[in-house]
């Protein structure tokens, strides 16, 4: 029966576009999420056009076969992990840049384009794609849209949703629909673009994306700021945001343990590696003198707020070096501490110091190791619990469960949310009820069944069993 389905897929899409050999497709049974087990799919289909995606969904809907969309598989919530007897649709071969419209400052792309490529092409045209997840060199824009990816430039430019103007989507029933377009404003009917962005591949498969580009900032400077105390560093963020009159493009945080991961991964060091933590600021301006004035003022203010030192990188090479370091933290964790749990809680910015400080107590109480890094300027921190080397698996699992419960309870008390950018997926669905009421969940489920009456598109994700 299962092999019959695979044969049908081969007939429909050709053997060059379907893989089913277990060894070859084993890597499609997981993403970058630690601790979430998947199934080897029945097959992986590699469409090259919207028509093929539509044909696949029509077939799957008729046969009631589950389909799991997949971009580059860098997800951190298990969203692209297949459930039993499902077919993975990998969008990696739909990777064309369709149009860059300089005058309207838009770019139209297929979902499999790697985000960093969009950034580069925009830059070559003197423009800027402001979506910048730390995985920009490896994640696809389709995955960014499905997760509403954030990253290191959210304070100033917003998450992916702020850059998406239009979408082409294949519905679970196979119909192709278009939402939005190239206009910056559009209130003709409901905002379907915003509904689909962040829907984690459960409502439809995104096959084309119209993205907004903005003018490229002429000058930028990155400030790397070590602190002797974590609380000092964290308390200055909301103060600076509300009182300095500046809107930095980024304010990132990494504690000492996080820096050690990046350092080990890159075999590189940063100034003051012994500091308890570092903040990273990026300022942008169209005027060089203005930028210098702003970073000097910011640096002085930070020194008054107990920073140990302020390092300024205002040439591109130095700036890139700092960002490369910051972006390597998650890769270091995945490489050196594979048994971990990377969280993605988000709280209103001013509540973030309390949240981060509490995580060290939550971990210590249970003998766990923890590190914190992330986008403190937008209240989003990747609290990461690590299994101590000698801890038995069963003890780790129990301690982790308790630690997560306490972390989420604290997040709720601080008016926060379960996930800021990584999504619910498989990893967090059992905690959804701590953050959403029954009515909200019911409305969301009704939306899901409106688009996907047979529950064939990415089933088992987001909603608790
Ligand atoms: C080292 C590292 C750093 C990271 N840093 C960040 C960060 O700073 N900010 C951030 O937000 N995330 C970050 N992530 C998480 C991850 O990169 C993002 O969630 C990214 O958006 C996933 O893109 P992807 O192409 O890998 O998607 P996948 O992992 O393949 O899929 C993710 C979800 O999108 C769905 N999907 C994929 N393509 C489509 C499509 N065309 N249509 C419909 N649904 C689709 C899948 O079903 C799944 O639910 C990081 C991950 C790693 C490993």
XYZ file of C-alpha atoms and ligand atoms in Angstrom:
518
model
C 0.000 0.000 0.000
C 2.718 2.482 1.030
C 4.887 1.449 -1.908
C 1.885 1.974 -4.200
C 1.751 5.578 -3.026
C 5.461 6.038 -3.713
C 4.998 4.528 -7.194
C 2.213 7.012 -7.868
C 4.468 9.874 -6.802
C 7.201 8.622 -9.136
C 4.732 8.469 -12.009
C 3.428 11.970 -11.250
C 6.727 13.743 -10.681
C 9.386 11.560 -12.298
C 12.045 9.559 -10.462
C 14.448 12.542 -10.519
C 12.037 14.506 -8.301
C 11.169 11.819 -5.752
C 13.463 10.090 -3.266
C 12.442 7.199 -1.049
C 15.642 5.316 -0.270
C 15.901 5.285 3.564
C 19.574 6.133 3.702
C 19.141 9.009 1.308
C 16.118 10.524 3.030
C 17.062 9.842 6.642
C 18.244 13.454 7.075
C 14.708 14.659 6.234
C 13.447 13.011 9.417
C 14.875 15.810 11.581
C 15.711 19.498 11.709
C 18.047 21.340 14.098
C 15.803 20.824 17.133
C 17.416 18.826 19.907
C 15.377 16.155 21.669
C 12.486 15.866 19.177
C 12.238 12.526 17.384
C 10.749 12.249 13.893
C 9.842 9.469 11.486
C 11.502 8.643 8.214
C 8.980 9.874 5.625
C 7.440 7.667 2.930
C 9.167 9.789 0.329
C 10.595 13.251 -0.265
C 9.251 15.150 -3.280
C 11.267 18.007 -4.820
C 8.886 20.159 -6.878
C 10.305 22.785 -9.202
C 7.121 24.772 -9.864
C 3.915 25.976 -8.240
C 1.985 23.661 -10.568
C 3.845 20.643 -9.202
C 3.172 21.709 -5.601
C -0.494 22.089 -6.495
C -0.561 18.674 -8.164
C 1.068 17.124 -5.102
C -1.479 18.661 -2.735
C -4.395 17.576 -4.894
C -3.049 14.029 -4.901
C -2.378 14.068 -1.147
C -5.797 15.476 -0.355
C -7.512 12.775 -2.410
C -5.402 10.014 -0.876
C -5.471 11.551 2.636
C -1.689 11.448 2.817
C 0.018 13.860 5.213
C 2.436 16.354 3.614
C 5.173 18.133 5.549
C 6.664 21.266 3.948
C 10.371 21.742 4.373
C 12.741 24.564 3.560
C 16.354 24.213 4.639
C 15.629 22.193 7.805
C 17.256 24.672 10.225
C 14.078 24.981 12.299
C 14.288 24.911 16.086
C 10.795 23.682 16.945
C 10.467 20.518 14.856
C 8.070 22.143 12.357
C 9.578 20.313 9.369
C 9.890 16.980 11.168
C 7.702 14.338 9.496
C 5.036 12.427 11.352
C 4.245 8.774 10.558
C 3.570 7.863 6.900
C 3.941 11.402 5.634
C 5.487 12.774 2.475
C 7.973 15.601 2.813
C 7.763 18.346 0.207
C 11.169 19.947 0.024
C 11.111 23.412 -1.511
C 14.882 23.492 -1.946
C 14.735 23.306 -5.761
C 12.306 26.220 -5.985
C 15.118 28.668 -5.433
C 14.851 31.309 -8.124
C 14.952 35.057 -7.691
C 12.084 36.005 -9.971
C 12.328 39.775 -10.043
C 14.075 42.648 -8.328
C 12.044 45.788 -8.897
C 14.413 48.606 -7.941
C 11.943 51.431 -8.460
C 9.297 49.840 -6.259
C 11.930 48.446 -3.888
C 10.554 44.916 -3.936
C 11.966 41.503 -4.702
C 9.946 38.444 -5.710
C 11.474 35.101 -4.786
C 10.695 31.421 -4.602
C 10.636 29.873 -1.114
C 13.848 27.849 -1.421
C 16.130 30.870 -1.786
C 18.599 31.132 1.082
C 17.951 34.344 3.011
C 21.568 35.536 2.834
C 21.339 35.448 -0.963
C 18.436 37.898 -0.866
C 20.473 40.171 1.408
C 23.409 40.047 -1.027
C 21.366 40.693 -4.166
C 19.535 43.596 -2.526
C 22.872 45.065 -1.500
C 24.255 44.776 -5.029
C 21.373 47.035 -6.077
C 22.070 49.545 -3.294
C 19.066 48.265 -1.305
C 18.621 46.350 1.903
C 16.657 43.264 2.900
C 16.313 43.791 6.646
C 15.275 40.256 7.658
C 18.373 38.901 9.364
C 18.005 35.681 11.375
C 21.260 34.356 12.787
C 20.726 31.440 10.386
C 20.631 33.763 7.355
C 23.381 31.807 5.588
C 21.562 28.492 5.932
C 17.799 29.014 6.309
C 15.407 29.539 3.404
C 13.080 32.484 2.967
C 10.091 30.100 2.823
C 11.057 28.787 6.268
C 11.519 32.368 7.507
C 8.020 33.248 6.305
C 6.485 30.103 7.813
C 8.115 30.795 11.199
C 7.922 34.599 11.027
C 11.644 34.493 11.732
C 13.134 37.281 13.789
C 16.835 37.711 14.224
C 19.219 40.491 15.076
C 17.520 43.510 13.448
C 13.991 43.240 14.826
C 13.976 46.316 17.093
C 14.310 48.648 14.145
C 12.907 46.665 11.213
C 10.530 44.104 12.738
C 10.351 40.333 12.124
C 9.853 38.704 8.686
C 6.150 39.643 8.655
C 7.150 43.312 8.341
C 8.970 42.595 5.083
C 6.376 40.401 3.370
C 4.033 42.301 1.057
C 2.564 39.460 -0.940
C 2.362 35.681 -1.127
C 1.470 32.953 -3.546
C 0.190 29.961 -1.614
C -0.886 26.451 -2.558
C -3.725 25.434 -0.263
C -3.908 21.895 1.171
C -6.665 21.195 -1.356
C -4.351 22.151 -4.239
C -5.816 25.543 -5.215
C -3.343 28.348 -5.861
C -4.174 31.683 -4.217
C -2.491 35.088 -4.150
C -2.574 37.455 -1.199
C -1.263 41.025 -1.079
C 1.108 42.292 -3.770
C 3.715 45.016 -4.117
C 1.859 47.791 -2.324
C 2.996 48.999 1.084
C -0.575 49.340 2.295
C -3.523 47.108 1.601
C -6.717 46.851 3.611
C -8.847 45.258 0.924
C -10.434 42.520 2.995
C -8.721 40.588 5.765
C -4.932 40.623 6.040
C -4.314 37.104 4.768
C -0.599 37.723 4.321
C -0.206 38.228 8.061
C -2.268 35.118 8.767
C 0.004 32.959 6.641
C 3.260 34.432 7.929
C 4.077 32.435 11.050
C 1.520 29.692 10.348
C 4.307 27.088 10.470
C 3.411 25.342 7.227
C 0.011 24.256 8.534
C -2.335 26.384 6.376
C -0.703 26.302 2.944
C 2.564 25.958 1.075
C 4.194 29.250 0.185
C 5.433 29.170 -3.413
C 6.245 32.847 -4.107
C 7.038 35.735 -1.824
C 7.043 39.480 -2.512
C 9.446 41.132 -0.094
C 9.892 44.746 0.768
C 13.365 46.238 0.443
C 14.441 49.444 2.156
C 17.218 51.960 1.496
C 20.574 50.586 2.530
C 21.946 52.429 5.559
C 25.098 54.206 4.396
C 27.044 53.906 7.615
C 26.891 51.506 10.534
C 28.827 50.880 13.710
C 28.778 47.936 16.070
C 29.537 48.397 19.760
C 30.742 45.363 21.666
C 30.250 46.010 25.357
C 31.465 43.688 28.122
C 29.922 43.889 31.603
C 31.120 42.521 34.937
C 27.519 41.867 36.071
C 24.629 40.386 34.125
C 22.011 42.489 35.883
C 23.883 45.719 35.115
C 23.911 44.823 31.431
C 20.267 43.819 31.304
C 18.942 46.783 33.280
C 20.515 49.273 30.918
C 18.652 47.921 27.848
C 15.110 49.133 28.632
C 16.556 52.381 30.053
C 18.489 53.094 26.884
C 15.575 52.194 24.644
C 13.158 54.499 26.436
C 15.487 57.391 27.320
C 18.355 57.696 24.847
C 16.311 58.858 21.868
C 18.173 56.274 19.778
C 16.670 53.384 17.874
C 19.513 50.902 17.412
C 19.102 48.292 14.681
C 20.223 45.631 17.174
C 20.714 45.035 20.861
C 21.967 41.508 21.481
C 23.047 39.745 24.659
C 25.402 36.841 25.227
C 26.450 35.539 28.608
C 29.937 34.194 29.210
C 28.983 30.587 28.623
C 27.376 31.516 25.247
C 30.530 33.370 24.173
C 32.563 30.313 25.080
C 30.431 28.219 22.682
C 30.991 30.650 19.806
C 34.663 30.971 20.660
C 35.130 27.210 20.600
C 33.147 26.840 17.380
C 35.099 29.495 15.493
C 38.369 29.039 17.333
C 38.352 32.788 17.860
C 38.161 35.012 20.869
C 36.478 38.329 21.646
C 37.758 41.171 23.807
C 37.206 40.617 27.540
C 36.257 36.929 27.261
C 36.205 36.728 31.083
C 33.339 39.284 31.312
C 30.063 37.917 32.751
C 28.315 38.958 29.548
C 28.502 41.184 26.480
C 25.926 43.407 24.832
C 26.164 44.138 21.111
C 24.628 47.295 19.660
C 24.365 48.216 16.026
C 23.700 51.830 15.066
C 22.991 52.949 11.511
C 22.920 56.356 9.881
C 22.977 58.079 6.527
C 25.431 60.599 7.918
C 28.916 59.594 9.078
C 29.400 62.447 11.571
C 26.025 61.864 13.065
C 26.836 58.178 13.509
C 30.121 58.987 15.256
C 28.343 61.437 17.557
C 25.693 58.844 18.392
C 28.086 56.013 19.138
C 30.306 58.200 21.279
C 27.282 59.310 23.308
C 25.996 55.751 23.579
C 29.440 54.509 24.620
C 29.691 57.163 27.345
C 26.237 56.331 28.633
C 27.097 52.625 28.732
C 30.277 53.351 30.714
C 28.157 55.288 33.230
C 25.919 52.218 33.404
C 28.811 50.054 34.604
C 30.083 48.666 31.308
C 33.665 47.471 31.658
C 34.703 48.738 28.248
C 33.182 49.776 24.911
C 34.732 48.466 21.680
C 33.635 50.200 18.512
C 33.734 48.564 15.090
C 32.878 51.039 12.363
C 34.473 49.315 9.404
C 32.696 46.506 7.642
C 35.275 43.786 8.328
C 35.268 44.379 12.069
C 31.471 44.598 12.190
C 31.092 41.350 10.282
C 33.569 39.676 12.618
C 31.445 40.551 15.657
C 28.239 39.393 13.959
C 29.869 36.166 12.846
C 30.837 35.548 16.458
C 27.344 36.286 17.764
C 25.711 34.129 15.075
C 27.966 31.161 15.882
C 26.557 30.653 19.403
C 23.673 28.393 18.329
C 25.965 26.455 15.996
C 28.426 25.954 18.861
C 25.689 24.635 21.137
C 24.406 22.230 18.460
C 27.944 21.019 17.726
C 29.379 20.685 21.245
C 26.366 20.125 23.488
C 23.884 18.144 21.360
C 21.789 17.217 24.399
C 20.255 20.585 25.179
C 16.956 22.400 25.136
C 17.003 25.790 23.411
C 14.056 27.951 24.357
C 12.663 31.065 22.746
C 10.580 32.874 25.364
C 9.734 36.520 24.855
C 8.598 39.140 27.367
C 7.945 42.880 27.218
C 11.413 44.426 27.031
C 11.434 45.983 30.482
C 10.580 42.610 32.083
C 13.470 40.839 30.419
C 16.112 41.415 33.148
C 13.886 39.583 35.687
C 13.338 36.713 33.272
C 16.994 36.133 32.475
C 18.137 36.426 36.072
C 15.510 33.854 37.101
C 16.809 31.275 34.609
C 20.102 30.853 36.438
C 18.185 30.033 39.649
C 15.798 27.702 37.788
C 18.749 25.726 36.431
C 20.829 25.759 39.592
C 17.990 24.348 41.713
C 17.940 21.238 39.498
C 21.631 20.792 38.872
C 21.314 21.841 35.222
C 23.640 24.023 33.243
C 22.115 27.008 31.459
C 23.232 29.704 29.108
C 21.422 32.740 27.768
C 21.831 34.638 24.541
C 19.559 36.460 22.178
C 17.674 39.483 21.134
C 17.297 41.380 24.413
C 16.375 44.566 22.587
C 13.111 42.894 21.682
C 12.704 40.906 24.899
C 13.427 37.570 23.206
C 16.008 35.325 24.822
C 17.209 31.831 23.964
C 17.408 30.279 27.392
C 19.312 27.043 26.760
C 19.423 24.241 29.302
C 22.334 21.831 28.872
C 22.599 18.302 30.165
C 25.577 18.083 32.519
C 27.924 15.384 31.257
C 27.522 12.994 34.188
C 23.765 13.407 34.629
C 21.742 10.290 33.787
C 19.228 10.632 30.966
C 16.192 9.980 33.137
C 17.320 12.569 35.690
C 17.967 15.097 32.890
C 14.511 14.535 31.397
C 12.763 14.987 34.746
C 14.844 18.034 35.718
C 14.316 19.599 32.296
C 10.565 19.146 32.453
C 10.432 20.861 35.841
C 12.758 23.635 34.669
C 10.611 24.300 31.579
C 7.430 24.425 33.672
C 9.001 26.997 35.976
C 10.470 28.981 33.087
C 7.082 29.181 31.377
C 5.246 30.050 34.611
C 7.718 32.889 35.140
C 7.264 34.004 31.527
C 3.478 34.108 31.973
C 3.872 36.148 35.186
C 6.073 38.566 33.251
C 3.367 38.935 30.568
C 5.401 37.040 28.016
C 4.850 34.405 25.382
C 6.022 30.852 24.655
C 7.972 31.589 21.504
C 9.134 34.775 19.844
C 10.514 33.439 16.566
C 11.227 29.689 16.543
C 7.599 28.579 16.588
C 5.591 25.969 18.461
C 6.022 23.050 16.045
C 6.251 19.689 17.762
C 8.588 20.820 20.505
C 6.343 23.215 22.387
C 2.799 22.137 21.575
C 2.164 20.540 24.948
C 2.690 23.953 26.595
C 0.316 25.909 24.347
C -2.461 25.941 26.959
C -0.243 27.771 29.437
C -0.247 30.741 27.037
C -3.522 30.602 25.094
C -7.095 30.179 26.307
C -9.396 27.389 25.088
C -11.377 29.861 22.985
C -8.273 31.125 21.177
C -7.119 27.577 20.511
C -10.564 26.599 19.250
C -10.643 29.571 16.825
C -7.210 28.653 15.529
C -8.260 25.045 15.038
C -11.327 26.200 13.124
C -9.115 28.262 10.830
C -6.907 25.233 10.309
C -9.853 23.050 9.300
C -11.227 25.771 7.014
C -8.021 25.693 4.960
C -7.246 22.026 5.481
C -10.528 20.101 5.927
C -8.794 16.705 5.854
C -5.923 17.729 8.126
C -3.260 16.599 5.685
C -0.876 19.583 5.777
C 1.722 19.333 8.512
C -0.650 17.577 10.938
C 0.276 17.209 14.585
C 2.035 20.572 14.791
C 1.201 23.571 17.035
C -1.916 22.130 18.733
C -1.673 19.913 21.817
C -2.730 16.290 21.239
C 22.294 28.229 14.059
C 20.862 28.660 13.984
C 20.535 29.990 14.236
C 19.200 30.414 14.153
N 18.907 31.722 14.382
C 17.635 32.160 14.247
C 17.310 33.542 14.458
O 18.160 34.376 14.760
N 16.026 33.898 14.331
C 15.046 33.021 13.988
O 13.895 33.409 13.871
N 15.324 31.698 13.816
C 16.586 31.256 13.913
N 16.874 29.924 13.724
C 15.782 28.973 13.427
C 15.547 28.724 11.908
O 16.691 29.021 11.138
C 14.374 29.550 11.433
O 13.181 29.108 12.053
C 14.155 29.522 9.920
O 13.140 30.427 9.601
C 13.807 28.138 9.386
O 13.967 28.160 7.985
P 14.178 26.796 7.180
O 14.217 27.127 5.754
O 15.335 26.062 7.710
O 12.815 26.076 7.528
P 12.518 24.564 7.963
O 13.225 24.244 9.232
O 12.743 23.667 6.828
O 10.965 24.671 8.251
C 10.469 25.479 9.288
C 8.947 25.515 9.218
O 8.541 26.167 8.035
C 7.664 25.326 7.264
N 7.962 25.642 5.866
C 9.168 25.661 5.262
N 9.046 26.093 4.003
C 7.730 26.351 3.794
C 6.966 26.824 2.705
N 7.515 27.145 1.538
N 5.629 26.961 2.861
C 5.028 26.669 4.036
N 5.719 26.220 5.107
C 7.037 26.064 4.981
C 7.986 23.913 7.712
O 6.902 23.057 7.542
C 8.300 24.147 9.180
O 7.106 24.174 9.912
C 18.192 29.478 13.827
C 18.529 28.145 13.578
C 19.833 27.742 13.657
C 20.166 26.305 13.388
